[in-house]
Coordinates of C-alpha atoms and ligand atoms in Angstrom, one line a residue:
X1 CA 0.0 0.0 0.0
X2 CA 1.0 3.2 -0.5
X3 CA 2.5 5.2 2.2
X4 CA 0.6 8.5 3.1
X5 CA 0.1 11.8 5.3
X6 CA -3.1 11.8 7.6
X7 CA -3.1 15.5 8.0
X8 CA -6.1 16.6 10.0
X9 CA -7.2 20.2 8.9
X10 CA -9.7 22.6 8.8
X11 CA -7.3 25.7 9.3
X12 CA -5.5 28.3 7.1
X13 CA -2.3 25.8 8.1
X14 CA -4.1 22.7 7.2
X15 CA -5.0 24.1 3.7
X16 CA -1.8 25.6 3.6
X17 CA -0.1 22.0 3.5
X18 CA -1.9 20.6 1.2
X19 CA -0.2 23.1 -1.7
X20 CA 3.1 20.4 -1.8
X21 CA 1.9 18.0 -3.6
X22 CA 2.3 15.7 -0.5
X23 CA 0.1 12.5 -0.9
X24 CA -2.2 13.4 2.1
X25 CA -5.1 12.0 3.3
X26 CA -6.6 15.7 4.4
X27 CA -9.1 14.5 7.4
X28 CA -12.0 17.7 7.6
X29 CA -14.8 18.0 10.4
X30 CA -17.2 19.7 7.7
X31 CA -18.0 19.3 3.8
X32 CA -17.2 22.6 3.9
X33 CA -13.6 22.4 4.9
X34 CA -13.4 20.0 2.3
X35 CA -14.4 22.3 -0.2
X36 CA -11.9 24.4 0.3
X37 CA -9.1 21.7 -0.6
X38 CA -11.0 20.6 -3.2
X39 CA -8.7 19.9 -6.7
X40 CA -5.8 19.8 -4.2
X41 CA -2.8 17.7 -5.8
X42 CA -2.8 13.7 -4.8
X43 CA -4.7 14.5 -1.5
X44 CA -7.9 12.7 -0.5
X45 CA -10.3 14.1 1.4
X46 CA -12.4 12.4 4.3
X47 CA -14.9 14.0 5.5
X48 CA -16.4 13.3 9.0
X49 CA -15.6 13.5 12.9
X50 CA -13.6 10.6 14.2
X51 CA -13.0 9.2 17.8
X52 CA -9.8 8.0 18.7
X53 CA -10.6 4.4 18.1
X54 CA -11.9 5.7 14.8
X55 CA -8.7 7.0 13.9
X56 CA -6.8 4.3 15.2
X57 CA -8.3 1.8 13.0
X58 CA -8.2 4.3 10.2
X59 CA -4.2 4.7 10.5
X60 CA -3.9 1.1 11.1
X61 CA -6.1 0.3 7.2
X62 CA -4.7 3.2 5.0
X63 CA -1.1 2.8 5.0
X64 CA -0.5 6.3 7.4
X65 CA 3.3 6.9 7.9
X66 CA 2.7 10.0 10.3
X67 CA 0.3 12.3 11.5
X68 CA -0.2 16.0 11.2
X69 CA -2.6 18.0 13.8
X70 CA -3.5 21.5 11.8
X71 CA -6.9 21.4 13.9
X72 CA -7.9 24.5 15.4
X73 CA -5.9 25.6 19.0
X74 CA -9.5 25.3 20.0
X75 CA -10.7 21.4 19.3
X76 CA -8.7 19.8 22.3
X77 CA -11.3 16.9 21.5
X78 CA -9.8 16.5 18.5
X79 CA -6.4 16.7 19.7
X80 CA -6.9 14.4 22.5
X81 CA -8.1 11.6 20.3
X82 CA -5.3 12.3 17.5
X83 CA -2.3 12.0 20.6
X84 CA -4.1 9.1 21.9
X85 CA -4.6 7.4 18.4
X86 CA -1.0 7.9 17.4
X87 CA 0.2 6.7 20.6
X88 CA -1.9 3.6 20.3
X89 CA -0.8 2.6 16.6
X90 CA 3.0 3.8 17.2
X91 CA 2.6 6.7 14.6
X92 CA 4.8 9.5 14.4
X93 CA 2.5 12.8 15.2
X94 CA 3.6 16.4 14.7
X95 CA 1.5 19.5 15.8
X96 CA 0.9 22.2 13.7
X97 CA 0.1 25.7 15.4
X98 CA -0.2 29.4 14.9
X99 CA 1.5 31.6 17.0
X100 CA -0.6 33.2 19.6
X101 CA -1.2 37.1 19.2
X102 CA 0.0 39.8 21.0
X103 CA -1.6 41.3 24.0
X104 CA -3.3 44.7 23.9
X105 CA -4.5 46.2 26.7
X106 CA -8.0 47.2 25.5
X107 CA -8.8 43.8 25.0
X108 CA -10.9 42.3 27.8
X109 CA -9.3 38.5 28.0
X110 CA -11.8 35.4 29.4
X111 CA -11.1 32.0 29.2
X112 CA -14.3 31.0 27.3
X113 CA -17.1 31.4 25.6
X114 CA -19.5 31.1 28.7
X115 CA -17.3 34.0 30.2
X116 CA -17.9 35.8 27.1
X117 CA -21.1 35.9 27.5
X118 CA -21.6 36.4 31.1
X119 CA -19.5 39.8 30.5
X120 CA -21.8 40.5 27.1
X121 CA -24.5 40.1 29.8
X122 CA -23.6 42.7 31.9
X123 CA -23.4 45.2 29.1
X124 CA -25.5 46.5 26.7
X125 CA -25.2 47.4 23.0
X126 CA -25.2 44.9 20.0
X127 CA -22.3 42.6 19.8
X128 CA -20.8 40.7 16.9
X129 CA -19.3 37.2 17.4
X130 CA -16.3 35.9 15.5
X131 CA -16.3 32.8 17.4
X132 CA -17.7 30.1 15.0
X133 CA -20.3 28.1 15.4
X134 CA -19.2 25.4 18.0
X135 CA -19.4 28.2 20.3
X136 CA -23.0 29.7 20.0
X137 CA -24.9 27.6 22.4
X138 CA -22.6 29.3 25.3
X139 CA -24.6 32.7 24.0
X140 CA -28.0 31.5 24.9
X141 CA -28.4 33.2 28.1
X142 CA -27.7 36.7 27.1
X143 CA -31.1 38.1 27.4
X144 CA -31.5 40.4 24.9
X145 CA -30.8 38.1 22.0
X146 CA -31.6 40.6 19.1
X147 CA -28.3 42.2 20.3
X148 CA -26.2 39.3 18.7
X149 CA -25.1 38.8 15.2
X150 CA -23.1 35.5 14.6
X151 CA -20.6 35.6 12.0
X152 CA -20.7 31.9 11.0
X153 CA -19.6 29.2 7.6
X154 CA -21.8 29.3 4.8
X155 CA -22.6 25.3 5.7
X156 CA -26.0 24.4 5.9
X157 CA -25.6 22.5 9.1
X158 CA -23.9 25.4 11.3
X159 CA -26.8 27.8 9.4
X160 CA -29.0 24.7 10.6
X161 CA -27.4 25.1 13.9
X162 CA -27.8 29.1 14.2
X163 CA -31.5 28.7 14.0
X164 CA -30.8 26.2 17.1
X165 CA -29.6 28.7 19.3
X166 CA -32.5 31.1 18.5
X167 CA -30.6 32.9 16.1
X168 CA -32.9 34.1 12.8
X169 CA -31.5 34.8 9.2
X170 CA -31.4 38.8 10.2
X171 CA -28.9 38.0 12.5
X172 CA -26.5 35.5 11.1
X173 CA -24.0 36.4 8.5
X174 CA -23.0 33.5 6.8
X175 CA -19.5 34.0 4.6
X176 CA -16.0 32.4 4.4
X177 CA -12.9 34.4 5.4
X178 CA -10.5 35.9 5.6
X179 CA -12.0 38.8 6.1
X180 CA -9.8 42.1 5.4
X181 CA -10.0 45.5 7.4
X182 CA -12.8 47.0 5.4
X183 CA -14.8 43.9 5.5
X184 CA -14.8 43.6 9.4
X185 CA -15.3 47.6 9.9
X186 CA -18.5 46.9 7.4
X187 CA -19.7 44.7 9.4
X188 CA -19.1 46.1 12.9
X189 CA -21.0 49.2 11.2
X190 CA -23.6 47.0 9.7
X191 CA -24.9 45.2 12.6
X192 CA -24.5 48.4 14.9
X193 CA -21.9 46.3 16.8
X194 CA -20.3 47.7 20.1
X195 CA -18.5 45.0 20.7
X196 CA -16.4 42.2 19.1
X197 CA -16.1 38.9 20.1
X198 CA -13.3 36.8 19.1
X199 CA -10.9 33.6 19.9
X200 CA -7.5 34.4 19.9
X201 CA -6.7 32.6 16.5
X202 CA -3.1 34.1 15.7
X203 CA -2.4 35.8 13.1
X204 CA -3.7 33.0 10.5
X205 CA -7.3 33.3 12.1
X206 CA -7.1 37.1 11.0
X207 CA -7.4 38.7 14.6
X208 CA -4.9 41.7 13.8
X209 CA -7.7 42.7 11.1
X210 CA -10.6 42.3 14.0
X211 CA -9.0 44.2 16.5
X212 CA -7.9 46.9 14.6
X213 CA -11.3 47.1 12.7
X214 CA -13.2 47.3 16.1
X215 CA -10.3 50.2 17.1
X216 CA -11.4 52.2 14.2
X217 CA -15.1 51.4 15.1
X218 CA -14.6 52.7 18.8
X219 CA -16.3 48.9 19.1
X220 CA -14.6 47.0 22.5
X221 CA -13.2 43.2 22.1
X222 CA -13.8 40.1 24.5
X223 CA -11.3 37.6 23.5
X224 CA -11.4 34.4 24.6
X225 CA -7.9 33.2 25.3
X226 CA -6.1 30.1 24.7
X227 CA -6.9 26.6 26.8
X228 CA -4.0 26.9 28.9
X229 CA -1.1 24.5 29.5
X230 CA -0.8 23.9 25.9
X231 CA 2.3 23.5 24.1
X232 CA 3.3 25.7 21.1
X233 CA 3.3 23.9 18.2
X234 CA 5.4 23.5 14.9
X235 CA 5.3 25.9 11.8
X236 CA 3.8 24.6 8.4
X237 CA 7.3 25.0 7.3
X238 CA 8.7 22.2 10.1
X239 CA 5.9 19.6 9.6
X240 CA 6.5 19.9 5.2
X241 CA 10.3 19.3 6.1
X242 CA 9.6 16.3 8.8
X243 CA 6.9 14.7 6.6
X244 CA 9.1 14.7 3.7
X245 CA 12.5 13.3 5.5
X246 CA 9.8 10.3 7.1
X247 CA 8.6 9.3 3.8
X248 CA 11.7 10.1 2.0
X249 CA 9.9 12.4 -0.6
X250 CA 11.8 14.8 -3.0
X251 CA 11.5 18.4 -3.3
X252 CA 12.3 20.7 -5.9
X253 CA 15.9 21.8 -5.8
X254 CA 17.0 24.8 -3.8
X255 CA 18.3 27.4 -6.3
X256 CA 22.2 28.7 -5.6
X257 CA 21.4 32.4 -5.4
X258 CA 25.3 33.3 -5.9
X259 CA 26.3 36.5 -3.5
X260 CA 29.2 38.5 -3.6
X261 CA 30.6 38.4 0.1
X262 CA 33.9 40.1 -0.4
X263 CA 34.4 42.2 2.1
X264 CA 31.1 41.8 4.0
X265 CA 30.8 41.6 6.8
X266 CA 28.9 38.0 7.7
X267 CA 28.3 37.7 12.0
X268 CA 28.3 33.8 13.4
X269 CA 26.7 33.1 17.0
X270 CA 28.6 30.0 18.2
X271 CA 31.9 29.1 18.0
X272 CA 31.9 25.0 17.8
X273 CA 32.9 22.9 15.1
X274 CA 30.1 24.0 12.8
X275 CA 30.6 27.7 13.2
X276 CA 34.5 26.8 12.2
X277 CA 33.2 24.8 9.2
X278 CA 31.2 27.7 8.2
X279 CA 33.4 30.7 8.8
X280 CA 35.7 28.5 7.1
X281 CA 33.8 28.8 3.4
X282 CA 32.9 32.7 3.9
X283 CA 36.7 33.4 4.9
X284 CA 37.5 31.9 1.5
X285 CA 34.7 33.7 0.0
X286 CA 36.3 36.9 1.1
X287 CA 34.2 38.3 3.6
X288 CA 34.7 39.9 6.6
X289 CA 33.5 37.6 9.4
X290 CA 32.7 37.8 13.1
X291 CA 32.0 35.0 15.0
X292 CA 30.6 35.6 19.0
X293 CA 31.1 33.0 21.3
X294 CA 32.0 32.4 25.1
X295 CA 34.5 30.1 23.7
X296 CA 36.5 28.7 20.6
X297 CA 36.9 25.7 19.1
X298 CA 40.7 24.7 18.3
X299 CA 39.8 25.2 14.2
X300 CA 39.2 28.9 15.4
X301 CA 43.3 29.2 15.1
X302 CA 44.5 29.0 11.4
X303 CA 41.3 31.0 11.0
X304 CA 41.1 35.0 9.8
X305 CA 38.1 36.2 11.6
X306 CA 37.0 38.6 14.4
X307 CA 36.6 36.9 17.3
X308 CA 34.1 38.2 20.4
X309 CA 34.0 36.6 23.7
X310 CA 31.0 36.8 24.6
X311 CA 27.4 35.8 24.6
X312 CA 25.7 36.8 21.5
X313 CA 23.3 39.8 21.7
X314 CA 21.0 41.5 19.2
X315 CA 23.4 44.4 18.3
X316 CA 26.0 42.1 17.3
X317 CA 24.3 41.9 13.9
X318 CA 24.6 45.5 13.2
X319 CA 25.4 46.3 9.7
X320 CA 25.7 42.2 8.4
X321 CA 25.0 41.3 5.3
X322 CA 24.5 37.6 6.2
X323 CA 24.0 35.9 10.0
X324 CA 24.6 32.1 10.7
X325 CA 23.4 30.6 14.2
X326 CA 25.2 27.8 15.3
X327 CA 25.3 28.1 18.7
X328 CA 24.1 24.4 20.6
X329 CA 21.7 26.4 22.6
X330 CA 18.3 26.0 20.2
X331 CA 16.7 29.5 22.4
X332 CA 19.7 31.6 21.3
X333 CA 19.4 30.2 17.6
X334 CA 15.8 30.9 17.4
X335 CA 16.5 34.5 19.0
X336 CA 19.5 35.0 16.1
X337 CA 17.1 34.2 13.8
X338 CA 14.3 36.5 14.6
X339 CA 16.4 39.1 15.1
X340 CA 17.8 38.6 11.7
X341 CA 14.8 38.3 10.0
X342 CA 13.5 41.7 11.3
X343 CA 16.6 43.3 10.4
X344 CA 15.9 42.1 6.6
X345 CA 19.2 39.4 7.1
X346 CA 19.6 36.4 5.1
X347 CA 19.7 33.4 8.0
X348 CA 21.1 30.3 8.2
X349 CA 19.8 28.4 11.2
X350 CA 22.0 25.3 12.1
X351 CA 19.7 23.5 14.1
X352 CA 16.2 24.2 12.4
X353 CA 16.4 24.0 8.8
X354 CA 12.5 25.3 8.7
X355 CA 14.0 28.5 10.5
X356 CA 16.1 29.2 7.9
X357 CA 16.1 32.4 5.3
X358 CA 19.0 30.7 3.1
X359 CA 19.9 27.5 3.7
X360 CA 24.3 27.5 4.5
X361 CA 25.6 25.2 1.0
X362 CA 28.2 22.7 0.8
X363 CA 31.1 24.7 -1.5
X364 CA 33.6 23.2 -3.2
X365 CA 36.1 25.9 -4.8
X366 CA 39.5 26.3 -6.7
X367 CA 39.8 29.7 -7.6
X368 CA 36.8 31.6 -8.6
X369 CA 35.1 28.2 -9.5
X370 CA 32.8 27.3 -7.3
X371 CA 30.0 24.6 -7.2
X372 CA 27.3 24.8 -4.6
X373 CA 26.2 21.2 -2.8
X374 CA 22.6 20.7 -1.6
X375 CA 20.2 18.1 -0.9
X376 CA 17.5 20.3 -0.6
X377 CA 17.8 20.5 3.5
X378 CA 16.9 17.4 3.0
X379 CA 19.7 15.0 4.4
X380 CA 22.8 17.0 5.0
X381 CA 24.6 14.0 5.5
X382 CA 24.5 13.6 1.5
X383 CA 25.3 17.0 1.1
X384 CA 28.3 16.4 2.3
X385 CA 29.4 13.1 0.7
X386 CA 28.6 14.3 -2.3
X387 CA 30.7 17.7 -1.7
X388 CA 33.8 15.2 -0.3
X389 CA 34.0 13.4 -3.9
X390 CA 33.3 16.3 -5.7
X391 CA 36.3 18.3 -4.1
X392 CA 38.4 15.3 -4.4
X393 CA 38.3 16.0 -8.3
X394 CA 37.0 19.3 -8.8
X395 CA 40.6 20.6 -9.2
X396 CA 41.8 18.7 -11.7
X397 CA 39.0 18.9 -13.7
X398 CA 38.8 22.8 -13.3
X399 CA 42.6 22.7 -14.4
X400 CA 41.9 20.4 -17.2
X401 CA 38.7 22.3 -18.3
X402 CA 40.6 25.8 -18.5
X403 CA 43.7 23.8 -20.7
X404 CA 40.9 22.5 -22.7
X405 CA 39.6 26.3 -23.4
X406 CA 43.5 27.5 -23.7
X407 CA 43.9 25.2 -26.5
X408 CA 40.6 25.4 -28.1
X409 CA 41.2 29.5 -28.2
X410 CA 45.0 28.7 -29.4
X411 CA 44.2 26.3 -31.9
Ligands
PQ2_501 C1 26.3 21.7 3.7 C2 26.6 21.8 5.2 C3 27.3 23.2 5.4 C4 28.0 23.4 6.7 O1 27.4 23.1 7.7 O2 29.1 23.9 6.6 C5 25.3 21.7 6.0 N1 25.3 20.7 6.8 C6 26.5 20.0 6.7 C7 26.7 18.8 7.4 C8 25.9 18.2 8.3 N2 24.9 18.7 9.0 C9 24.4 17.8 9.9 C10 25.1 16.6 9.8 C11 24.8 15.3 10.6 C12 23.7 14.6 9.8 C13 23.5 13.2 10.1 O3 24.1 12.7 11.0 O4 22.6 12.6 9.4 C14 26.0 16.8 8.7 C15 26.9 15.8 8.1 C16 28.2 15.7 8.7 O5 28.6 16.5 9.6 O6 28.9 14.7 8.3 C17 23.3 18.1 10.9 C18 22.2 19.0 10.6 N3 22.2 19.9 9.6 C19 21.1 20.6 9.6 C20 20.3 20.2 10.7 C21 19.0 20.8 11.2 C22 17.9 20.5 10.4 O7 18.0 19.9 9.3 O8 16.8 20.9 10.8 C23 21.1 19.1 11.3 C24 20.7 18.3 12.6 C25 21.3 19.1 13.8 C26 21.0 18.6 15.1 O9 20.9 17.3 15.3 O10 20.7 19.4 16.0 C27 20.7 21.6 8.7 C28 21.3 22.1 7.6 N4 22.6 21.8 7.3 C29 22.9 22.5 6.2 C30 24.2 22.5 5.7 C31 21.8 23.2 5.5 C32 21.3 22.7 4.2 C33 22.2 21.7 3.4 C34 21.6 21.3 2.1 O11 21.0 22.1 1.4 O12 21.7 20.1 1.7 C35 20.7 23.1 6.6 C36 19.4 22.5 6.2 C37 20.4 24.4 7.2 C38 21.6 25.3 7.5 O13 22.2 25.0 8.5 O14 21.8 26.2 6.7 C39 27.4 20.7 5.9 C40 28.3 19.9 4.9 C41 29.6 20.5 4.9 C42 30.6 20.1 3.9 O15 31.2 19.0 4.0 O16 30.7 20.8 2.9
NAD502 N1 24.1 22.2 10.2 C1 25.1 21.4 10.5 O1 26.0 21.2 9.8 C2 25.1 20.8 11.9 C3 25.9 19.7 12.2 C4 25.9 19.2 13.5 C5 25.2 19.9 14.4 N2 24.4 21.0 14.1 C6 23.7 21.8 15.1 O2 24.5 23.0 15.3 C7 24.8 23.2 16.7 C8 26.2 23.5 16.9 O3 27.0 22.4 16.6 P1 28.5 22.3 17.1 O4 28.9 20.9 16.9 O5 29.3 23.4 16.6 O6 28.3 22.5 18.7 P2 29.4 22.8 19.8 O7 28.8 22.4 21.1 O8 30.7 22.4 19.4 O9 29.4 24.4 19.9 C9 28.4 25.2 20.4 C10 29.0 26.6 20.5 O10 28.0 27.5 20.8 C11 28.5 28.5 21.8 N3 27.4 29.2 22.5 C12 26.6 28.7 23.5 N4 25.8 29.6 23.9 C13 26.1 30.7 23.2 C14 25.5 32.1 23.2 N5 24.6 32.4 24.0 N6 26.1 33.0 22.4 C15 27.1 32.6 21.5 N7 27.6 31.4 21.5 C16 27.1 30.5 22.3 C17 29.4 27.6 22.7 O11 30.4 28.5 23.3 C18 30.1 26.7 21.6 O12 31.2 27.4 21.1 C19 24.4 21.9 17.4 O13 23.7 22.2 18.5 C20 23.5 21.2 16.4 O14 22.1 21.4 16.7 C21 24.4 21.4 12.9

C-alpha cells in the first residue's frame, strides 16, 4: 500500500499543507472544509468527525506513515483523540500551530465562551461574534438576544445550527474568510456592533484585522484566550520538512542564489565545530566575518576572523550582510534568527532547517570556481558526501577544463 500523510485540517495551516503536492489523506470536520481543498494535488479528502478508536483503526487500514494535527488551537477533543490514536498505533505525530497574538490592553481577556457571555451580559449594545459556530450555544443566556449577530460558515448545518440557538436569518452572517480591514469595519457598522467577540486565533485566524477594525469602530473586544497549558506547536514550514525526511519524498531543488561576500561583513553566534566549518567557506569567499562566542573551538586558530568573547546579543548583527546561528543552545538560535529576520538578514539556522532564510551550501572551490552542494535541506549528511567526492576531483577537472579552453582559443 502506499504510504501516506493523515493530516487533519480545517485551518489556514491545514490548507496551507496541502499546496506540496504531499500524498495526504486531508481529514475535515465539515463538507465545507473540504471544499476548500478541493482539486488539491494527490490528496484525498475524508470527510467526518472521528474518535480516537476511529482514527486508530483508520491509521492502522490506509497505509499512514505520520500524523499532522492542523486542527484549530480550539478542538482539544480532536487533539486528545489524534495523541491518543497515534500513541496507540505507534505513529509519528507532529502538531501544527499558529502563534498566539499579541496582548493589547483594550482587550478584555476570558477563558471562554461562557465567560464571554456572562460579560456581554452585563453590558448593553449589539455585539458581533467571530467565534464560530461550535461556540454559540454558550450565547443562549444573554437576554437580549436581538443584540447578537453570529458571524458563522456558509454550511447548511452550522446555518441549521444558528436557527438552534435562537438565532434568525437577520442575524447570522453567513461568509468564508479571511476577512480584510474593510470587510470587518462593514460589518461592525452594519450590525451596529459595540463590541467584538473573538478567539485568539493568531495571526492566521485574521485577529490583527478584527482588532484593529473594532479600534477604528470605537467597538470594545472580548477575546477568549487560549486553553492553557498547551504546548506551542510546529510551523507549516517544520511539519513539510519532517513529513518529507519520514517518507523520504523529493522536493524541488534549492536554487544557488550566488552572492558577492567580499568584504562583508557576515556575524556567526557559536563558535563550535560548525561555526568553524562555516566561517571557514565565507573566509574563502572573502568576507569579513565575526564569529561571537564564550568560547572557541581549536579550528578557530588558522582561521582569519573577528573573534568576540561573549554571549551573542542582538546588536551584534549590526550592519551584516548575512548571520549564521550555530550556537548548541536551540533558544539563542531561534532569537539569532528572529532578530535577523527583522533586520531584513539572510539566516542560516543550524539546528532548524524550517528557521532558515538561506539555507548555509556545501562549497567546493578552486579559484573563482565554485559549485554549490545541496540536498534540498533534506539530508545534509548527503550534502556532504557528495561535496567530499566532488572536491576530491573538482581541481583537476577545473585545471583540465581551462587547458581544454586554452587550447581550443589557441588552436
Ligand atoms: C552543507 C553543510 C554546510 C556546513 O554546515 O558547513 C550543511 N550541513 C552540513 C553537514 C551536516 N549537518 C548535519 C550533519 C549530521 C547529519 C546526520 O548525521 O545525518 C552533517 C553531516 C556531517 O557532519 O557529516 C546536521 C544538521 N544539519 C542541519 C540540521 C538541522 C535540520 O535539518 O533541521 C542538522 C541536525 C542538527 C541537530 O541534530 O541538531 C541543517 C542544515 N545543514 C545544512 C548545511 C543546511 C542545508 C544543506 C543542504 O542544502 O543540503 C541546513 C538544512 C540548514 C543550514 O544549516 O543552513 C554541511 C556539509 C559541509 C561540507 O562538508 O561541505
Ligand atoms: N548544520 C550542521 O551542519 C550541523 C551539524 C551538526 C550539528 N548541528 C547543530 O549545530 C549546533 C552547533 O553544533 P556544534 O557541533 O558546533 O556545537 P558545539 O557544542 O561544538 O558548539 C556550540 C558553541 O555555541 C557556543 N554558544 C553557546 N551559547 C552561546 C551564546 N549564548 N552565544 C554565543 N555562542 C554560544 C558555545 O560556546 C560553543 O562554542 C548543534 O547544537 C546542532 O544542533 C548542525
Amino acid at each position: 500500500m502506499k504510504r501516506r500523510i493523515l493530516l487533519f485540517g480545517g485551518t489556514t495551516e491545514g490548507r496551507e499543507l496541502t499546496r506540496f503536492g504531499l500524498p495526504l489523506i486531508y481529514s475535515v470536520a465539515t463538507a465545507y472544509g473540504a471544499e476548500l481543498v478541493r482539486g488539491a494535488e494527490n490528496t484525498e479528502i475524508a470527510v467526518g468527525r472521528m474518535d480516537a478508536a476511529e482514527m486508530e483503526k483508520f491509521i492502522r487500514e490506509s497505509g499512514i506513515a505520520c500524523v499532522i494535527d492542523a486542527t484549530h488551537p480550539y478542538a482539544r477533543e480532536a487533539r486528545e483523540n489524534i495523541r491518543a490514536a497515534c500513541a496507540a498505533s505507534g505513529t509519528p505525530l507532529m502538531r501544527v500551530q499558529r502563534r498566539e497574538s499579541a496582548a493589547d490592553e483594550e482587550v478584555i481577556r476570558v477563558k471562554s465562551a461562557e465567560e464571554a457571555a456572562r460579560r456581554l451580559e452585563e453590558t448593553t449594545g449589539n455585539a458581533l461574534l467571530t467565534t464560530g459556530s461550535k461556540e454559540l450555544e454558550a450565547f443562549a443566556c444573554v437576554s437580549a438576544r436581538s443584540r447578537l449577530f453570529a458571524r458563522v460558515l456558509p454550511d447548511p448545518e452550522v446555518i441549521k445550527k444558528c436557527a438552534a440557538c435562537g438565532f434568525d436569518s437577520g442575524h447570522i452572517i453567513a461568509m468564508q474568510g479571511p476577512f480584510s480591514l474593510l470587510m470587518n469595519e462593514e460589518m461592525i457598522r452594519l450590525t451596529g456592533a459595540r463590541w467584538l467577540v473573538t478567539k485568539d486565533g493568531g495571526a492566521a485566524g485574521g485577529i490583527e484585522e478584527k482588532l484593529e477594525a473594532a479600534r477604528n469602530c470605537k467597538a470594545r473586544v472580548i477575546m477568549i484566550e487560549r486553553p492553557r497549558g498547551e504546548e506551542e506547536g510546529h510551523s507549516c514550514a517544520e511539519a513539510l520538512l519532517w513529513a518529507r525526511r519520514i517518507l523520504g519524498l523529493s522536493r524541488p531543488p534549492l536554487f544557488p542564489l550566488l552572492t558577492d561576500m567580499e568584504g562583508r561583513r557576515a556575524v556567526i553566534a557559536g563558535g563550535g565545530v560548525v561555526a568553524a566549518r562555516r566561517a571557514a567557506t565565507l573566509v574563502k569567499c572573502g568576507a569579513a566575518v565575526t564569529v561571537v562566542s564564550p568560547a572557541f573551538a581549536p579550528e578557530f586558530r588558522e582561521l582569519k576572523c573577528s573573534l568576540l568573547k561573549k554571549e551573542w546579543e542582538p546588536e551584534d548583527l549590526e550592519g551584516a550582510a548575512l548571520a549564521v546561528a550555530a550556537t548548541d543552545d536551540g533558544t539563542v538560535n531561534a532569537a539569532v534568527a528572529a532578530e535577523a529576520k527583522a533586520r531584513g538578514i539572510p539566516v542560516s539556522v543550524a539546528d532548524n532547517a524550517a528557521e532558515c532564510s538561506f539555507f548555509f551550501p556545501s562549497l567546493v572551490t578552486s579559484g573563482e570556481v565554485s559549485a554549490s552542494v545541496s540536498a534540498g535541506a533534506l539530508s545534509p549528511a548527503l550534502t556532504r558526501r557528495l561535496a567530499e567526492r566532488l572536491r576530491s576531483v573538482w581541481g583537476e577537472w577545473v585545471k583540465e577544463e581551462r587547458a581544454a579552453l586554452e587550447d581550443k582559443n589557441d588552436g
